[in-house]
Each structure stands twice: as C-alpha cells, then as structure tokens.
Amino acid sequence: MTQVTVSIPATSANLGPGFDCLGLALALYNRITFTAVPPTPSPPPLTITVSGVDAHKVATDESNLVYQCANIIFDKAGQRPSPLHIHQENNIPVGSGLGSSSTAVLGGMLAANELVARPFTTAQILQFAAEKEGHPDNVAPAFYGGLVLGVAHETGLHIERFTLPELQAVVVLPDFHLLTSEARAALPTQVSRQDAIFNAARTPLVIRALQTADYDLLRIAMQDRLHQPYRIPLIPGMAQAFAAAQASGAKGVALSGAGPSLIAFAPDGHERIAAAVTAVFAQHGLASRTWVLTVDNGGVDSEILGY
Ligand code: HSE
C-alpha cells in the first residue's frame, strides 16, 4: 500500500485591491489522503469518503473535485493507480471565500503526482492548479503559505512570496449561498482609468501594511474599486457588516475572495468585531460562522507512507 496525505491551508484572496493576484494563507487546514490499495478480488476502482465541516456538500462520486484534479495529473502522466481510495478531512467551509476549492485542486494534483512517483515538478503542479482555477490568488498562497502575489505572464506564473508577522484575522461567514461564478458575472468587463489607478496604488500598500503589521496603513490600503462595489450588494447586510466591523475596531476590512465571507484585521478586539458583524447579519436574517485565524507561513505539507 502507498499512502499520501497532503495538508493545505485556507486562503483569503484579493484582500481588497489585489483582485485575482494577491492572497494570504490562513491557519485552517483541509487534509486529503490518497491510498493506492493492492488489488483484491473485485475491489471498487474508486472510493471517496469525506469527514468534517460541510462534508454533506462534497460529492463522493466521479464528479468529486479532488478526484477530477487528480485525473488531470493521471492523464498527463499516462499512469493511473487503481484501486484508489480518497479521504477528505475538511475544516474549511465549502463555498465560503476561504479557498476550499483550491485545497481540493492542489491537494488532488499533489497527491496524484506523489502516487505516480512525481513526474511533475512542484512549479508545474502550481501552474496546472492556477490554470484549473483561472487565477493564482488562492492556489499560490495555499501552496507557499504567507502572502503571495501571483503574476500570470506569457511564459508562466511569477510568484512573489512574503513571510508575515503574527497577525490575526476575523472571518465571518454568513449563511448565504453565492457561487464564485455569480460573483464574477456581476463584475464589469471595463473599468475607468481612475478605478484602475485606485487599485494599482493600493495593492503594494496592502503588502507593506501586512508585512509591517501597520494597521493604520492597512485601513487606507485595503480599499477596492474593481470588485467589492459590485459584489457587496449581492450579500444581504454586507455593506452594514463592513461598517460594523470598522466601528468595532477593525482596520482593514474586505470580502474574502469572492465572498460571502468577510475578513477583518485588527490589533485586538477580534471577538468584539466578530460579534458586531454577526449581529448585523442576524438583523438581515442570516446566521453566521466565525473564526479568529492566524496567518499560515508554511503552505502545503505532505506525508508519504509506503515508498
Ligand atoms: N480572485 C477570485 C475572485 C477569488 O475574486 O473572483 C475567488 O476565487
């Protein structure tokens, strides 16, 4: 038997102005285990089990995203372990804006690559994962940890990674269904020069503010005109939730990824901020889940048994 377990952190993409290029890894993890089982008489070729948060929302047939992404690697490698057992142990809520789909994409590809004796480099796997996602701002920080700027250019993906100091972020996830595809469809295809400059000026400021834990700078930096103005109205209470977070002490406040979760940075008072935002969503008829999370600076981690 060969067994590979990959642990992948949650991520918060965009961080306000860094739409589709900036993301941060957070210390909340999904673990994906692939086991290549020795053939016994008539075993099922594929079994998938899921435990933990939102387990009932994850498909356990061939439409499972981890399996689909593993298949991309098996096809490229021309090898396919069978029978194969996949187990997902999830702590990251599904469809939340915390990069759960990136953990499935990266975890499936990395575990598959290990099971077929690593035909692809980690840089290639990251490129495949970014292509599958369509943008690198979740998969790149999930892979490397810390704060990552991902720049897609004609010869591939350029990554700039920044180790961050101890920071804590409040994440509040309202119980509201918003597909990333819907949140992307709400965006205009053209933006004004002023809005482009607004974001271009602030994206490097977010990096500087997070690296130096400069919360006053973060308040200026973490503003956006490219996606949040179009997405915030899609989520009941979100505009008021931003205001409540700021009024209760948060400095930088943003939609996490495409939403529907909100991420807020503050030097202290995290529970107070979480309570204030939760109260706003409750006024709009939505229950919330909350986390106070530290930054993950380690990225993916894997454990291989049986080589
Ligand atoms: N940058 C992406 C977006 C992250 O905002 O649509 C969500 O996958």
GROMACS .gro file of C-alpha atoms and ligand atoms in nm:
model
  315
    1MET     CA    1   0.000   0.000   0.000
    2THR     CA    2   0.116   0.352  -0.075
    3GLN     CA    3  -0.044   0.638   0.110
    4VAL     CA    4  -0.002   1.012   0.066
    5THR     CA    5  -0.157   1.278   0.289
    6VAL     CA    6  -0.147   1.643   0.187
    7SER     CA    7  -0.246   1.926   0.421
    8ILE     CA    8  -0.348   2.252   0.252
    9PRO     CA    9  -0.427   2.584   0.425
   10ALA     CA   10  -0.728   2.807   0.374
   11THR     CA   11  -0.668   3.128   0.182
   12SER     CA   12  -0.818   3.472   0.156
   13ALA     CA   13  -0.780   3.613  -0.194
   14ASN     CA   14  -0.791   3.975  -0.315
   15LEU     CA   15  -0.751   4.140   0.030
   16GLY     CA   16  -0.935   4.440  -0.111
   17PRO     CA   17  -0.746   4.585  -0.409
   18GLY     CA   18  -0.539   4.279  -0.515
   19PHE     CA   19  -0.816   4.134  -0.728
   20ASP     CA   20  -0.712   3.800  -0.885
   21CYS     CA   21  -0.343   3.845  -0.792
   22LEU     CA   22  -0.296   3.872  -0.412
   23GLY     CA   23  -0.380   3.617  -0.143
   24LEU     CA   24  -0.296   3.514   0.210
   25ALA     CA   25  -0.276   3.169   0.372
   26LEU     CA   26  -0.463   3.117   0.699
   27ALA     CA   27  -0.410   2.856   0.970
   28LEU     CA   28  -0.715   2.640   0.895
   29TYR     CA   29  -0.650   2.321   0.700
   30ASN     CA   30  -0.805   2.055   0.481
   31ARG     CA   31  -0.626   1.718   0.468
   32ILE     CA   32  -0.651   1.489   0.167
   33THR     CA   33  -0.530   1.128   0.178
   34PHE     CA   34  -0.485   0.908  -0.128
   35THR     CA   35  -0.434   0.538  -0.070
   36ALA     CA   36  -0.336   0.307  -0.355
   37VAL     CA   37  -0.478  -0.022  -0.237
   38PRO     CA   38  -0.328  -0.355  -0.351
   39PRO     CA   39  -0.579  -0.528  -0.583
   40THR     CA   40  -0.803  -0.781  -0.411
   41PRO     CA   41  -1.073  -0.982  -0.590
   42SER     CA   42  -1.325  -0.734  -0.747
   43PRO     CA   43  -1.242  -0.417  -0.549
   44PRO     CA   44  -1.426  -0.097  -0.641
   45PRO     CA   45  -1.183   0.106  -0.856
   46LEU     CA   46  -1.258   0.428  -0.666
   47THR     CA   47  -1.389   0.503  -0.318
   48ILE     CA   48  -1.421   0.853  -0.171
   49THR     CA   49  -1.503   0.941   0.189
   50VAL     CA   50  -1.539   1.286   0.342
   51SER     CA   51  -1.541   1.394   0.708
   52GLY     CA   52  -1.558   1.726   0.890
   53VAL     CA   53  -1.705   2.065   0.804
   54ASP     CA   54  -1.969   2.069   0.527
   55ALA     CA   55  -1.894   1.702   0.447
   56HIS     CA   56  -2.250   1.658   0.315
   57LYS     CA   57  -2.180   1.921   0.045
   58VAL     CA   58  -1.892   1.726  -0.111
   59ALA     CA   59  -1.961   1.477  -0.391
   60THR     CA   60  -1.829   1.125  -0.337
   61ASP     CA   61  -1.861   1.005  -0.696
   62GLU     CA   62  -1.650   1.076  -1.004
   63SER     CA   63  -1.767   1.440  -1.005
   64ASN     CA   64  -1.564   1.499  -0.684
   65LEU     CA   65  -1.326   1.792  -0.747
   66VAL     CA   66  -1.027   1.628  -0.576
   67TYR     CA   67  -1.071   1.323  -0.798
   68GLN     CA   68  -1.123   1.535  -1.113
   69CYS     CA   69  -0.798   1.723  -1.045
   70ALA     CA   70  -0.610   1.401  -0.967
   71ASN     CA   71  -0.734   1.273  -1.304
   72ILE     CA   72  -0.573   1.570  -1.481
   73ILE     CA   73  -0.238   1.453  -1.339
   74PHE     CA   74  -0.301   1.083  -1.409
   75ASP     CA   75  -0.391   1.171  -1.772
   76LYS     CA   76  -0.083   1.389  -1.819
   77ALA     CA   77   0.138   1.121  -1.656
   78GLY     CA   78  -0.020   0.833  -1.850
   79GLN     CA   79  -0.049   0.635  -1.524
   80ARG     CA   80  -0.350   0.563  -1.304
   81PRO     CA   81  -0.333   0.384  -0.967
   82SER     CA   82  -0.628   0.151  -0.920
   83PRO     CA   83  -0.797   0.076  -0.688
   84LEU     CA   84  -0.775   0.421  -0.531
   85HIS     CA   85  -0.923   0.541  -0.203
   86ILE     CA   86  -0.955   0.916  -0.136
   87HIS     CA   87  -1.035   1.061   0.205
   88GLN     CA   88  -1.101   1.431   0.262
   89GLU     CA   89  -1.086   1.565   0.618
   90ASN     CA   90  -1.227   1.917   0.591
   91ASN     CA   91  -1.208   2.213   0.826
   92ILE     CA   92  -1.264   2.484   0.564
   93PRO     CA   93  -1.628   2.559   0.484
   94VAL     CA   94  -1.737   2.497   0.125
   95GLY     CA   95  -1.829   2.795  -0.095
   96SER     CA   96  -1.715   3.044   0.168
   97GLY     CA   97  -1.445   3.258   0.007
   98LEU     CA   98  -1.176   3.076   0.206
   99GLY     CA   99  -1.029   2.877  -0.081
  100SER     CA  100  -1.183   2.536  -0.014
  101SER     CA  101  -1.190   2.459  -0.387
  102SER     CA  102  -0.821   2.548  -0.413
  103THR     CA  103  -0.743   2.294  -0.141
  104ALA     CA  104  -0.925   2.032  -0.349
  105VAL     CA  105  -0.745   2.131  -0.671
  106LEU     CA  106  -0.398   2.149  -0.517
  107GLY     CA  107  -0.447   1.852  -0.285
  108GLY     CA  108  -0.579   1.631  -0.566
  109MET     CA  109  -0.297   1.726  -0.801
  110LEU     CA  110  -0.016   1.699  -0.543
  111ALA     CA  111  -0.136   1.367  -0.401
  112ALA     CA  112  -0.183   1.223  -0.751
  113ASN     CA  113   0.165   1.338  -0.852
  114GLU     CA  114   0.316   1.159  -0.549
  115LEU     CA  115   0.126   0.836  -0.616
  116VAL     CA  116   0.263   0.813  -0.970
  117ALA     CA  117   0.622   0.882  -0.847
  118ARG     CA  118   0.632   1.258  -0.903
  119PRO     CA  119   0.661   1.308  -1.281
  120PHE     CA  120   0.592   1.682  -1.244
  121THR     CA  121   0.781   1.949  -1.051
  122THR     CA  122   0.600   2.144  -0.784
  123ALA     CA  123   0.620   2.454  -1.009
  124GLN     CA  124   0.439   2.260  -1.283
  125ILE     CA  125   0.172   2.143  -1.039
  126LEU     CA  126   0.115   2.500  -0.924
  127GLN     CA  127   0.084   2.612  -1.287
  128PHE     CA  128  -0.173   2.335  -1.358
  129ALA     CA  129  -0.365   2.431  -1.042
  130ALA     CA  130  -0.369   2.802  -1.134
  131GLU     CA  131  -0.492   2.714  -1.486
  132LYS     CA  132  -0.769   2.498  -1.339
  133GLU     CA  133  -0.877   2.779  -1.103
  134GLY     CA  134  -0.839   3.052  -1.367
  135HIS     CA  135  -0.641   3.281  -1.132
  136PRO     CA  136  -0.349   3.217  -0.893
  137ASP     CA  137  -0.457   3.415  -0.585
  138ASN     CA  138  -0.584   3.115  -0.384
  139VAL     CA  139  -0.366   2.828  -0.506
  140ALA     CA  140  -0.036   3.020  -0.481
  141PRO     CA  141  -0.068   3.123  -0.114
  142ALA     CA  142  -0.214   2.780  -0.031
  143PHE     CA  143   0.096   2.626  -0.185
  144TYR     CA  144   0.363   2.856  -0.038
  145GLY     CA  145   0.197   2.997   0.275
  146GLY     CA  146   0.227   3.362   0.377
  147LEU     CA  147   0.121   3.645   0.149
  148VAL     CA  148   0.164   3.577  -0.222
  149LEU     CA  149   0.143   3.795  -0.530
  150GLY     CA  150   0.088   3.581  -0.840
  151VAL     CA  151   0.157   3.734  -1.180
  152ALA     CA  152   0.049   3.534  -1.486
  153HIS     CA  153   0.266   3.623  -1.786
  154GLU     CA  154   0.325   3.466  -2.125
  155THR     CA  155   0.599   3.229  -2.008
  156GLY     CA  156   0.424   3.115  -1.692
  157LEU     CA  157   0.340   3.217  -1.340
  158HIS     CA  158   0.567   3.455  -1.150
  159ILE     CA  159   0.534   3.432  -0.772
  160GLU     CA  160   0.643   3.683  -0.509
  161ARG     CA  161   0.606   3.547  -0.157
  162PHE     CA  162   0.619   3.749   0.165
  163THR     CA  163   0.652   3.600   0.513
  164LEU     CA  164   0.421   3.780   0.751
  165PRO     CA  165   0.448   3.857   1.121
  166GLU     CA  166   0.199   3.716   1.373
  167LEU     CA  167  -0.134   3.865   1.266
  168GLN     CA  168  -0.488   3.765   1.350
  169ALA     CA  169  -0.784   3.799   1.120
  170VAL     CA  170  -1.153   3.774   1.198
  171VAL     CA  171  -1.352   3.581   0.939
  172VAL     CA  172  -1.731   3.593   0.945
  173LEU     CA  173  -1.922   3.369   0.706
  174PRO     CA  174  -2.294   3.444   0.670
  175ASP     CA  175  -2.518   3.153   0.581
  176PHE     CA  176  -2.577   3.278   0.227
  177HIS     CA  177  -2.517   3.092  -0.098
  178LEU     CA  178  -2.307   3.284  -0.351
  179LEU     CA  179  -2.126   3.098  -0.627
  180THR     CA  180  -1.789   3.242  -0.733
  181SER     CA  181  -1.918   3.227  -1.091
  182GLU     CA  182  -2.214   3.452  -0.993
  183ALA     CA  183  -1.985   3.690  -0.806
  184ARG     CA  184  -1.758   3.711  -1.113
  185ALA     CA  185  -2.052   3.757  -1.350
  186ALA     CA  186  -2.151   4.069  -1.152
  187LEU     CA  187  -1.827   4.246  -1.245
  188PRO     CA  188  -1.798   4.493  -1.533
  189THR     CA  189  -1.568   4.400  -1.821
  190GLN     CA  190  -1.432   4.757  -1.847
  191VAL     CA  191  -1.322   4.987  -1.564
  192SER     CA  192  -1.231   5.355  -1.558
  193ARG     CA  193  -0.873   5.476  -1.552
  194GLN     CA  194  -0.938   5.630  -1.208
  195ASP     CA  195  -1.055   5.298  -1.064
  196ALA     CA  196  -0.757   5.113  -1.214
  197ILE     CA  197  -0.520   5.367  -1.057
  198PHE     CA  198  -0.708   5.349  -0.726
  199ASN     CA  199  -0.638   4.975  -0.703
  200ALA     CA  200  -0.289   4.980  -0.856
  201ALA     CA  201  -0.177   5.231  -0.593
  202ARG     CA  202  -0.322   5.034  -0.302
  203THR     CA  203  -0.215   4.676  -0.385
  204PRO     CA  204   0.154   4.729  -0.291
  205LEU     CA  205   0.036   4.919   0.017
  206VAL     CA  206  -0.152   4.609   0.137
  207ILE     CA  207   0.171   4.409   0.109
  208ARG     CA  208   0.367   4.673   0.302
  209ALA     CA  209   0.097   4.714   0.567
  210LEU     CA  210   0.065   4.339   0.632
  211GLN     CA  211   0.443   4.286   0.635
  212THR     CA  212   0.489   4.559   0.895
  213ALA     CA  213   0.159   4.496   1.081
  214ASP     CA  214   0.082   4.864   1.022
  215TYR     CA  215  -0.291   4.873   1.086
  216ASP     CA  216  -0.338   5.241   1.010
  217LEU     CA  217  -0.179   5.188   0.669
  218LEU     CA  218  -0.394   4.879   0.618
  219ARG     CA  219  -0.707   5.090   0.665
  220ILE     CA  220  -0.601   5.307   0.368
  221ALA     CA  221  -0.464   5.018   0.164
  222MET     CA  222  -0.744   4.764   0.186
  223GLN     CA  223  -0.994   4.954  -0.026
  224ASP     CA  224  -1.109   4.845  -0.366
  225ARG     CA  225  -1.300   4.973  -0.666
  226LEU     CA  226  -1.268   4.677  -0.904
  227HIS     CA  227  -1.486   4.409  -0.745
  228GLN     CA  228  -1.626   4.485  -0.399
  229PRO     CA  229  -1.861   4.768  -0.507
  230TYR     CA  230  -2.035   4.518  -0.738
  231ARG     CA  231  -2.032   4.220  -0.503
  232ILE     CA  232  -2.121   4.374  -0.168
  233PRO     CA  233  -2.483   4.447  -0.277
  234LEU     CA  234  -2.528   4.077  -0.365
  235ILE     CA  235  -2.493   3.974   0.002
  236PRO     CA  236  -2.770   4.085   0.246
  237GLY     CA  237  -2.624   4.310   0.515
  238MET     CA  238  -2.266   4.308   0.382
  239ALA     CA  239  -2.235   4.687   0.346
  240GLN     CA  240  -2.359   4.729   0.704
  241ALA     CA  241  -2.127   4.444   0.816
  242PHE     CA  242  -1.824   4.635   0.680
  243ALA     CA  243  -1.936   4.944   0.873
  244ALA     CA  244  -1.995   4.743   1.192
  245ALA     CA  245  -1.651   4.581   1.169
  246GLN     CA  246  -1.486   4.923   1.132
  247ALA     CA  247  -1.695   5.078   1.410
  248SER     CA  248  -1.594   4.797   1.648
  249GLY     CA  249  -1.219   4.839   1.587
  250ALA     CA  250  -1.129   4.662   1.260
  251LYS     CA  251  -0.870   4.845   1.048
  252GLY     CA  252  -0.860   4.656   0.718
  253VAL     CA  253  -1.192   4.501   0.607
  254ALA     CA  254  -1.251   4.313   0.282
  255LEU     CA  255  -1.462   4.048   0.117
  256SER     CA  256  -1.266   3.726   0.147
  257GLY     CA  257  -1.217   3.612  -0.211
  258ALA     CA  258  -1.545   3.641  -0.396
  259GLY     CA  259  -1.734   3.620  -0.064
  260PRO     CA  260  -1.969   3.564   0.101
  261SER     CA  261  -1.728   3.577   0.398
  262LEU     CA  262  -1.581   3.899   0.534
  263ILE     CA  263  -1.222   3.923   0.661
  264ALA     CA  264  -1.115   4.192   0.907
  265PHE     CA  265  -0.773   4.272   1.050
  266ALA     CA  266  -0.726   4.443   1.385
  267PRO     CA  267  -0.457   4.458   1.653
  268ASP     CA  268  -0.703   4.343   1.922
  269GLY     CA  269  -1.075   4.306   1.997
  270HIS     CA  270  -1.125   4.023   1.749
  271GLU     CA  271  -1.415   3.862   1.938
  272ARG     CA  272  -1.588   4.201   1.964
  273ILE     CA  273  -1.556   4.256   1.589
  274ALA     CA  274  -1.686   3.907   1.515
  275ALA     CA  275  -1.986   3.966   1.744
  276ALA     CA  276  -2.067   4.303   1.582
  277VAL     CA  277  -2.058   4.159   1.229
  278THR     CA  278  -2.259   3.852   1.333
  279ALA     CA  279  -2.526   4.082   1.485
  280VAL     CA  280  -2.560   4.269   1.155
  281PHE     CA  281  -2.607   3.952   0.954
  282ALA     CA  282  -2.861   3.830   1.214
  283GLN     CA  283  -3.059   4.152   1.157
  284HIS     CA  284  -3.070   4.050   0.789
  285GLY     CA  285  -3.195   3.702   0.876
  286LEU     CA  286  -2.861   3.524   0.829
  287ALA     CA  287  -2.684   3.302   1.082
  288SER     CA  288  -2.303   3.323   1.072
  289ARG     CA  289  -1.999   3.113   1.146
  290THR     CA  290  -1.692   3.296   1.278
  291TRP     CA  291  -1.320   3.226   1.313
  292VAL     CA  292  -1.024   3.418   1.453
  293LEU     CA  293  -0.733   3.289   1.247
  294THR     CA  294  -0.359   3.340   1.242
  295VAL     CA  295  -0.157   3.358   0.922
  296ASP     CA  296  -0.007   3.033   0.792
  297ASN     CA  297   0.351   3.083   0.675
  298GLY     CA  298   0.416   2.717   0.584
  299GLY     CA  299   0.183   2.633   0.292
  300VAL     CA  300   0.121   2.274   0.186
  301ASP     CA  301   0.264   1.989   0.383
  302SER     CA  302   0.270   1.625   0.281
  303GLU     CA  303   0.330   1.294   0.448
  304ILE     CA  304   0.412   0.989   0.240
  305LEU     CA  305   0.387   0.633   0.370
  306GLY     CA  306   0.490   0.320   0.190
  307TYR     CA  307   0.763   0.421  -0.057
  308HSE     N1  308  -0.996   3.636  -0.716
  308HSE     C1  309  -1.111   3.549  -0.718
  308HSE     C2  310  -1.236   3.633  -0.727
  308HSE     C3  311  -1.110   3.469  -0.591
  308HSE     O1  312  -1.244   3.732  -0.654
  308HSE     O2  313  -1.325   3.602  -0.806
  308HSE     C4  314  -1.227   3.374  -0.581
  308HSE     O3  315  -1.197   3.252  -0.634
   0.00000   0.00000   0.00000
